[in-house]
Short mmCIF file of C-alpha atoms in Angstrom, two decimals:
data_model
loop_
_atom_site.label_atom_id
_atom_site.label_comp_id
_atom_site.label_asym_id
_atom_site.label_seq_id
_atom_site.Cartn_x
_atom_site.Cartn_y
_atom_site.Cartn_z
CA MET A 1 16.47 -18.91 -13.95
CA HIS A 2 14.77 -15.57 -13.74
CA TRP A 3 13.43 -13.52 -16.41
CA VAL A 4 11.37 -10.42 -16.81
CA ILE A 5 7.80 -9.79 -17.15
CA ARG A 6 7.90 -7.63 -20.31
CA THR A 7 4.90 -5.33 -19.89
CA ALA A 8 3.24 -3.43 -22.92
CA ALA A 9 4.52 -0.50 -21.85
CA ALA A 10 8.02 -1.87 -21.78
CA SER A 11 7.58 -3.13 -25.10
CA VAL A 12 6.63 0.08 -26.62
CA ALA A 13 9.29 1.53 -24.73
CA SER A 14 11.82 -0.46 -26.33
CA ALA A 15 10.28 0.25 -29.84
CA LEU A 16 10.65 3.66 -29.29
CA ALA A 17 14.59 3.67 -27.76
CA ALA A 18 15.07 1.91 -31.23
CA CYS A 19 14.25 4.77 -32.90
CA GLY A 20 15.30 7.56 -30.52
CA GLY A 21 11.85 8.00 -28.93
CA VAL A 22 13.14 7.65 -25.48
CA GLY A 23 14.45 10.35 -23.03
CA THR A 24 15.41 10.53 -19.73
CA GLY A 25 13.22 12.79 -17.58
CA PRO A 26 15.13 15.18 -14.69
CA SER A 27 14.36 12.51 -12.04
CA GLY A 28 16.40 9.99 -13.93
CA VAL A 29 12.83 8.10 -14.98
CA PRO A 30 11.95 7.50 -18.40
CA ALA A 31 10.38 10.12 -19.84
CA VAL A 32 7.85 7.81 -22.75
CA ARG A 33 6.60 6.32 -19.39
CA SER A 34 3.99 8.84 -18.67
CA ALA A 35 2.65 8.36 -22.31
CA VAL A 36 2.54 4.79 -22.39
CA ALA A 37 1.38 4.17 -19.08
CA THR A 38 -1.60 6.61 -19.64
CA ALA A 39 -2.83 4.73 -22.75
CA ALA A 40 -2.68 1.31 -21.57
CA ASP A 41 -4.53 2.75 -18.42
CA ARG A 42 -8.30 1.38 -18.26
CA GLY A 43 -8.91 2.44 -14.98
CA ALA A 44 -10.52 5.67 -13.18
CA PRO A 45 -8.80 8.78 -14.78
CA LEU A 46 -5.89 10.14 -13.33
CA PRO A 47 -4.52 13.45 -12.68
CA ARG A 48 -2.18 14.68 -15.42
CA ASN A 49 1.08 13.49 -15.18
CA VAL A 50 0.24 10.35 -12.85
CA VAL A 51 0.47 7.11 -13.60
CA ARG A 52 -0.29 3.33 -12.63
CA ALA A 53 2.74 1.09 -11.74
CA CYS A 54 0.65 -1.92 -12.47
CA PRO A 55 -2.02 -1.08 -15.42
CA PRO A 56 -4.90 -2.87 -15.04
CA PRO A 57 -5.02 -6.69 -16.13
CA ALA A 58 -7.31 -7.87 -18.76
CA ASP A 59 -8.58 -10.44 -16.49
CA PRO A 60 -10.41 -8.65 -13.46
CA ALA A 61 -10.20 -11.54 -11.57
CA ILE A 62 -6.42 -11.12 -11.45
CA ALA A 63 -4.87 -8.38 -8.68
CA GLN A 64 -3.36 -5.17 -9.57
CA CYS A 65 -0.87 -3.42 -7.54
CA LEU A 66 -1.90 0.01 -6.47
CA ALA A 67 1.40 2.28 -6.70
CA LEU A 68 0.91 5.73 -8.33
CA ILE A 69 3.80 7.80 -9.73
CA ARG A 70 4.25 11.42 -10.70
CA THR A 71 5.92 11.83 -13.52
CA ASP A 72 6.81 15.37 -12.92
CA ALA A 73 8.62 15.43 -9.91
CA GLY A 74 11.91 17.17 -11.41
CA SER A 75 15.52 17.04 -10.35
CA HIS A 76 14.89 16.65 -6.70
CA THR A 77 12.67 14.15 -6.24
CA LYS A 78 13.83 12.46 -3.09
CA PHE A 79 13.05 16.08 -1.44
CA ALA A 80 9.77 16.65 -3.37
CA GLY A 81 8.07 13.47 -1.52
CA TYR A 82 7.68 13.25 2.05
CA GLY A 83 10.11 11.17 4.15
CA PRO A 84 10.11 9.28 7.64
CA SER A 85 10.11 12.63 9.72
CA ASP A 86 7.11 14.04 7.74
CA LEU A 87 5.44 10.90 8.26
CA ARG A 88 5.66 10.33 11.90
CA SER A 89 4.89 14.05 12.23
CA ALA A 90 1.49 13.85 10.48
CA TYR A 91 0.47 10.91 12.62
CA VAL A 92 2.12 11.12 15.66
CA LEU A 93 4.07 7.76 15.79
CA PRO A 94 6.79 6.88 17.85
CA SER A 95 9.03 5.44 15.57
CA THR A 96 12.62 5.68 17.05
CA THR A 97 11.21 3.89 20.14
CA GLY A 98 8.40 1.46 18.91
CA GLY A 99 8.30 -1.87 17.01
CA ILE A 100 11.01 -3.78 18.75
CA GLY A 101 10.50 -7.39 18.41
CA GLN A 102 7.86 -7.01 15.87
CA THR A 103 7.63 -8.10 12.13
CA VAL A 104 5.81 -6.71 9.13
CA ALA A 105 5.24 -8.92 6.54
CA VAL A 106 4.65 -7.38 2.99
CA VAL A 107 2.79 -9.48 0.28
CA ASP A 108 3.32 -8.78 -3.40
CA ALA A 109 3.31 -10.37 -6.50
CA TYR A 110 6.65 -11.58 -8.73
CA ASP A 111 10.50 -10.68 -7.92
CA ASP A 112 11.96 -7.02 -7.15
CA PRO A 113 15.42 -8.16 -7.62
CA LYS A 114 17.12 -5.00 -6.22
CA ALA A 115 14.34 -4.91 -3.54
CA GLU A 116 17.20 -5.20 -0.91
CA LYS A 117 19.64 -2.72 -2.27
CA ASP A 118 16.87 -0.01 -2.83
CA LEU A 119 16.14 -0.49 0.94
CA ALA A 120 19.25 0.11 1.68
CA LYS A 121 19.59 3.16 -0.36
CA TYR A 122 16.26 4.75 1.08
CA ARG A 123 17.29 4.08 4.93
CA ALA A 124 20.70 5.48 4.65
CA PHE A 125 19.49 8.71 2.63
CA TYR A 126 17.23 8.84 5.85
CA GLY A 127 19.55 7.79 8.30
CA LEU A 128 17.65 4.81 9.49
CA SER A 129 19.67 2.05 10.94
CA PRO A 130 20.63 -1.02 8.21
CA CYS A 131 17.82 -3.29 7.65
CA SER A 132 19.63 -6.22 5.71
CA THR A 133 20.09 -10.05 5.32
CA GLU A 134 23.11 -9.93 6.91
CA ASN A 135 21.81 -8.72 10.42
CA SER A 136 18.52 -10.47 10.01
CA CYS A 137 16.04 -7.38 9.76
CA PHE A 138 15.08 -7.80 6.62
CA ARG A 139 13.72 -11.55 4.42
CA LYS A 140 13.04 -12.00 0.78
CA VAL A 141 11.36 -14.77 0.19
CA ASN A 142 9.04 -16.34 -2.48
CA GLN A 143 5.11 -17.79 -1.65
CA LEU A 144 6.57 -20.78 -0.08
CA GLY A 145 9.14 -19.37 1.94
CA GLY A 146 12.20 -20.12 0.28
CA ARG A 147 15.10 -17.68 -0.24
CA LYS A 148 15.99 -19.06 -3.65
CA LYS A 149 14.01 -19.68 -6.81
CA TYR A 150 12.57 -16.01 -7.17
CA PRO A 151 9.42 -15.29 -9.27
CA ALA A 152 9.93 -13.51 -12.76
CA ALA A 153 10.92 -10.05 -12.19
CA SER A 154 8.49 -7.51 -12.83
CA SER A 155 9.32 -3.99 -13.39
CA ASP A 156 5.83 -3.09 -12.86
CA TRP A 157 5.29 -4.93 -9.49
CA ALA A 158 8.81 -4.07 -8.22
CA PHE A 159 7.85 -0.24 -7.48
CA GLU A 160 5.00 -1.60 -5.54
CA GLU A 161 7.66 -3.46 -3.67
CA ALA A 162 10.00 -0.44 -2.81
CA LEU A 163 7.30 1.67 -1.84
CA ASP A 164 5.94 -0.88 0.53
CA ILE A 165 9.01 -2.07 2.35
CA GLU A 166 10.38 1.58 2.19
CA MET A 167 6.82 3.12 4.10
CA VAL A 168 7.27 0.41 6.77
CA SER A 169 10.79 1.34 7.36
CA ALA A 170 9.53 4.91 6.86
CA LEU A 171 6.99 4.50 10.57
CA CYS A 172 8.80 1.79 11.82
CA PRO A 173 12.63 1.25 11.53
CA ASN A 174 12.72 -0.84 14.25
CA CYS A 175 10.60 -3.62 12.98
CA SER A 176 11.85 -6.34 10.87
CA ILE A 177 10.44 -6.77 7.41
CA ILE A 178 9.84 -9.98 4.95
CA LEU A 179 9.27 -9.49 1.90
CA VAL A 180 7.10 -12.39 0.19
CA GLU A 181 6.93 -12.64 -3.58
CA ALA A 182 3.45 -14.60 -4.76
CA ASN A 183 4.56 -15.90 -7.72
CA ASN A 184 2.10 -14.04 -9.92
CA PRO A 185 -0.99 -11.87 -8.85
CA SER A 186 -3.10 -14.42 -9.12
CA PRO A 187 -6.08 -14.64 -6.01
CA GLU A 188 -4.89 -18.15 -5.31
CA ASN A 189 -1.31 -17.37 -5.03
CA LEU A 190 -1.03 -14.01 -3.49
CA ALA A 191 -3.51 -16.05 -0.97
CA LYS A 192 -0.42 -18.23 -0.58
CA ALA A 193 1.75 -15.86 0.57
CA ALA A 194 -0.46 -14.06 2.66
CA ASP A 195 -0.69 -17.46 4.41
CA GLU A 196 3.40 -17.95 4.20
CA ALA A 197 3.88 -14.53 5.95
CA VAL A 198 1.74 -15.68 9.00
CA LYS A 199 4.01 -19.21 9.01
CA LEU A 200 6.87 -16.83 9.14
CA GLY A 201 5.89 -15.01 12.42
CA ALA A 202 4.85 -11.93 11.10
CA ASN A 203 3.05 -10.15 13.53
CA VAL A 204 1.08 -7.72 10.69
CA VAL A 205 0.90 -8.44 7.20
CA SER A 206 0.60 -5.26 4.60
CA ASN A 207 -1.49 -6.36 1.32
CA SER A 208 -1.21 -3.44 -1.19
CA TYR A 209 -3.14 -4.86 -4.08
CA ILE A 210 -6.60 -5.64 -5.14
CA GLY A 211 -9.31 -7.51 -6.95
CA TYR A 212 -11.87 -5.60 -8.57
CA GLY A 213 -13.56 -8.74 -9.97
CA MET A 214 -12.94 -11.21 -7.05
CA ARG A 215 -15.93 -10.75 -5.04
CA GLY A 216 -15.82 -14.24 -3.72
CA MET A 217 -15.41 -16.27 -0.21
CA ILE A 218 -12.81 -18.61 -2.02
CA GLU A 219 -9.55 -16.73 -0.57
CA ALA A 220 -11.41 -15.21 2.65
CA PRO A 221 -9.75 -17.90 4.85
CA HIS A 222 -6.56 -17.00 4.01
CA TYR A 223 -7.05 -13.40 5.30
CA ASP A 224 -8.03 -14.46 8.41
CA HIS A 225 -5.18 -15.51 11.20
CA PRO A 226 -6.18 -14.43 15.14
CA GLY A 227 -3.14 -12.87 16.05
CA VAL A 228 -2.09 -11.06 13.30
CA ILE A 229 -3.42 -7.90 11.74
CA MET A 230 -4.27 -8.08 7.92
CA THR A 231 -4.14 -4.50 6.21
CA ALA A 232 -5.07 -4.06 2.72
CA SER A 233 -5.38 -1.17 0.39
CA SER A 234 -8.94 -0.50 -0.31
CA GLY A 235 -7.99 0.83 -3.94
CA ASP A 236 -7.79 3.82 -6.85
CA GLN A 237 -10.78 3.73 -8.61
CA GLY A 238 -13.18 5.57 -6.28
CA PHE A 239 -16.44 4.01 -4.73
CA GLY A 240 -16.60 0.60 -5.88
CA ILE A 241 -16.11 -2.88 -3.64
CA SER A 242 -13.12 -4.94 -3.87
CA GLU A 243 -10.69 -7.36 -2.25
CA PRO A 244 -9.32 -8.47 0.24
CA ALA A 245 -10.25 -5.19 1.71
CA GLY A 246 -13.68 -5.86 1.61
CA PHE A 247 -12.79 -8.94 3.62
CA PRO A 248 -14.31 -8.53 7.45
CA THR A 249 -11.21 -9.88 9.12
CA VAL A 250 -8.99 -7.77 7.30
CA VAL A 251 -8.48 -4.11 7.83
CA SER A 252 -9.36 -1.84 5.36
CA VAL A 253 -7.22 1.20 4.15
CA GLY A 254 -8.35 4.41 2.40
CA GLY A 255 -6.89 7.21 1.28
CA THR A 256 -6.43 10.75 1.99
CA LYS A 257 -4.64 14.05 0.95
CA LEU A 258 -2.02 15.25 3.27
CA VAL A 259 -0.76 18.61 3.32
CA THR A 260 0.77 21.05 5.93
CA GLY A 261 -2.00 23.16 7.72
CA HIS A 262 -2.07 26.49 10.07
CA ASN A 263 -3.59 24.00 13.04
CA PRO A 264 -2.31 23.07 16.55
CA ARG A 265 -1.74 19.29 14.44
CA GLY A 266 0.13 21.34 11.95
CA TRP A 267 -1.26 19.17 8.95
CA LYS A 268 -4.80 19.22 7.23
CA GLU A 269 -6.09 15.99 5.52
CA THR A 270 -9.47 15.44 3.27
CA VAL A 271 -10.83 12.55 1.28
CA TRP A 272 -8.22 11.87 -1.93
CA SER A 273 -10.56 11.95 -4.51
CA LEU A 274 -10.13 8.55 -6.19
CA SER A 275 -9.89 6.45 -2.51
CA GLY A 276 -11.47 3.28 -3.04
CA SER A 277 -14.59 2.50 -0.36
CA GLY A 278 -18.04 0.75 -0.61
CA CYS A 279 -20.37 -1.55 0.88
CA GLU A 280 -19.41 -5.56 0.53
CA GLY A 281 -23.10 -6.91 1.03
CA ARG A 282 -21.73 -10.51 0.34
CA GLN A 283 -19.35 -10.09 3.30
CA VAL A 284 -20.47 -10.63 6.65
CA LYS A 285 -20.82 -7.19 8.73
CA PRO A 286 -18.30 -7.18 11.50
CA SER A 287 -20.13 -7.24 15.11
CA TRP A 288 -17.95 -3.90 15.91
CA GLN A 289 -19.07 -1.90 12.84
CA LEU A 290 -22.39 -0.39 13.56
CA ASP A 291 -23.05 1.85 10.80
CA ALA A 292 -26.81 1.34 9.09
CA GLY A 293 -26.24 1.90 5.55
CA CYS A 294 -24.54 -1.35 4.57
CA THR A 295 -25.80 -4.29 5.99
CA GLY A 296 -22.87 -6.30 5.10
CA ARG A 297 -19.03 -5.29 5.65
CA THR A 298 -18.35 -1.29 5.04
CA MET A 299 -15.04 -0.13 3.43
CA ASN A 300 -13.16 1.42 5.24
CA ASP A 301 -12.09 1.23 8.59
CA VAL A 302 -8.78 3.53 8.99
CA ALA A 303 -7.07 5.82 6.25
CA ALA A 304 -3.67 7.48 5.54
CA LEU A 305 -2.26 9.54 2.38
CA ALA A 306 -2.70 8.28 -0.80
CA ASP A 307 -2.60 11.51 -3.11
CA PRO A 308 0.31 11.41 -5.56
CA ALA A 309 0.36 15.15 -5.58
CA LYS A 310 1.41 15.20 -2.25
CA GLY A 311 3.11 11.88 -2.27
CA VAL A 312 5.85 10.04 -0.73
CA ALA A 313 9.54 9.73 -1.66
CA VAL A 314 10.96 5.81 -2.77
CA PHE A 315 13.67 4.80 -4.10
CA ASP A 316 13.71 2.01 -6.95
CA SER A 317 16.27 1.27 -9.05
CA PHE A 318 14.02 -1.51 -11.33
CA TYR A 319 11.49 0.03 -12.36
CA GLY A 320 12.55 3.78 -12.44
CA LYS A 321 16.56 4.80 -12.13
CA GLY A 322 16.07 6.13 -8.80
CA TRP A 323 13.89 8.35 -6.41
CA SER A 324 9.88 8.92 -7.56
CA VAL A 325 7.24 10.32 -6.15
CA GLY A 326 4.76 7.40 -5.00
CA GLY A 327 0.94 7.42 -4.09
CA GLY A 328 -2.02 5.57 -4.32
CA THR A 329 -3.48 3.56 -1.10
CA SER A 330 -1.10 1.34 -1.88
CA VAL A 331 0.83 3.83 0.57
CA GLY A 332 -1.66 3.23 3.31
CA ALA A 333 -1.65 -0.55 3.75
CA PRO A 334 2.13 -0.49 4.87
CA LEU A 335 1.71 2.29 6.77
CA ILE A 336 -0.75 1.35 8.88
CA ALA A 337 0.94 -2.02 9.03
CA ALA A 338 3.50 -0.05 10.60
CA ALA A 339 1.56 1.59 12.85
CA TYR A 340 -0.19 -1.49 14.27
CA ALA A 341 3.48 -2.67 14.77
CA LEU A 342 4.77 0.09 16.37
CA ALA A 343 1.78 -0.57 19.04
CA GLY A 344 2.77 -4.03 19.38
CA ASN A 345 -0.94 -5.31 20.25
CA ALA A 346 -1.56 -7.53 17.17
CA ALA A 347 -1.62 -10.54 19.28
CA THR A 348 -4.42 -9.20 21.33
CA THR A 349 -6.41 -7.28 18.68
CA ASN A 350 -9.37 -8.18 16.64
CA ALA A 351 -8.84 -7.03 13.02
CA ALA A 352 -10.02 -3.75 13.25
CA GLU A 353 -12.03 -3.49 16.44
CA SER A 354 -10.14 -1.37 18.29
CA LEU A 355 -10.48 1.46 15.58
CA TYR A 356 -13.83 1.79 16.55
CA ALA A 357 -13.76 1.91 20.22
CA PRO A 358 -15.36 5.17 21.51
CA GLY A 359 -12.65 8.00 21.81
CA ALA A 360 -10.04 5.82 19.96
CA ALA A 361 -7.31 8.68 19.26
CA LEU A 362 -7.73 9.01 15.54
CA TRP A 363 -7.56 12.04 13.00
CA ASP A 364 -11.32 12.52 12.03
CA VAL A 365 -11.36 13.60 8.33
CA THR A 366 -14.66 15.47 8.03
CA GLU A 367 -14.04 16.75 4.22
CA GLY A 368 -13.71 15.30 0.48
CA SER A 369 -15.67 12.71 -1.15
CA ASP A 370 -14.22 9.90 -3.35
CA GLY A 371 -17.88 9.35 -5.64
CA GLN A 372 -21.33 9.58 -5.99
CA CYS A 373 -23.66 7.11 -4.14
CA ALA A 374 -26.99 7.02 -2.83
CA ARG A 375 -25.61 6.24 0.33
CA ALA A 376 -23.63 9.65 0.93
CA TYR A 377 -21.68 8.43 3.90
CA LEU A 378 -20.30 5.78 1.78
CA CYS A 379 -18.68 8.43 -0.52
CA ASN A 380 -18.11 11.40 1.36
CA ALA A 381 -16.58 12.73 4.38
CA GLY A 382 -18.29 13.79 7.81
CA VAL A 383 -17.80 13.51 11.38
CA GLY A 384 -16.97 10.49 12.63
CA TYR A 385 -17.61 7.38 10.65
CA ASP A 386 -17.41 7.50 6.93
CA GLY A 387 -16.81 5.06 3.97
CA PRO A 388 -13.48 6.81 2.44
CA THR A 389 -11.47 7.18 5.90
CA GLY A 390 -13.25 5.17 8.09
CA ASN A 391 -12.72 6.30 11.59
CA GLY A 392 -9.62 8.53 10.48
CA THR A 393 -5.84 8.27 10.39
CA PRO A 394 -3.65 7.66 13.00
CA ASN A 395 -2.97 9.83 15.94
CA GLY A 396 -0.62 8.00 17.81
CA VAL A 397 -0.52 4.62 18.11
CA SER A 398 -3.10 3.69 21.14
CA ALA A 399 -6.00 3.38 18.63
CA PHE A 400 -4.17 0.31 17.19
#
């Protein structure tokens, strides 16, 4: 038997609906969502008309999904957000030719009962080949690998799941996708789901969630699988350490603002102001990370689009009613996972080490900041390595 997790937002929405207070916005998203989610939000202040899909949990040890949603995208939402061709252009990725034989797993919590149907809608709209259970391209499993007895459904996490699998599809339409749903967002269950993703044959595993209060080593071994790349979002609350992005064996992904530019690339990126970054002093510094300002593991290694103001198009019919514009560092983890899959080198790549190789082909992000801290490079972009954006953003696949 399945049931739906009732969030505070959902409860208030139901109450308002009974009073005639819930309308439907032009994008098909309940108009009440913005006010409810903003009131419940205990994280860093968000821009106007942007809400968190998952409000911060009462227990800081519980992980939070990092998807952000614009509430003002209008009636043409599917055209307001970046689609696959935009992302391929910005990051110079061979999406139509790479990724054959690669499997990307997405780890999230709870169940999205419409994940496969929504993925089909997204891929059809953008002219991508079908990816379904029927053609063995898509699998949805619980944290033990079973295709039945899924966790309770959660409308909050469902948007995250839709965003994640659609971003993998956007950059790597030839990749197979496994959606692994943990029973809940406890560190233990998410770690089990990550292990299961590897057991099921994933070459790359994307983790678009964060635990700001975990800060321990108990789950670290579950994110250490030689021959498999683990990517993780660095968070949407600016400077501050977090896990699993802070584990040395994980590719930590920061966030950028991506806009079209009058330059040879055709795009311009700066630090997204809420991108996570930090110095994980309790974690061992990887041998290939040479910055001198942090004796432990420095976040991040790489970055990708996160700013919801210029976010990505997402199709989700469980949390919302169709197309939305999404953002947050949740976008980056599956995009970078797809880049690794396109390169096809996970079996011989040691975590993020290749991103630090001299001359690695990445777009260097040199402008912007995600906060204030004593060691400026941990918060501010500059030439070469910096905390918010690591070594830069994808410029083809050779760095992966």
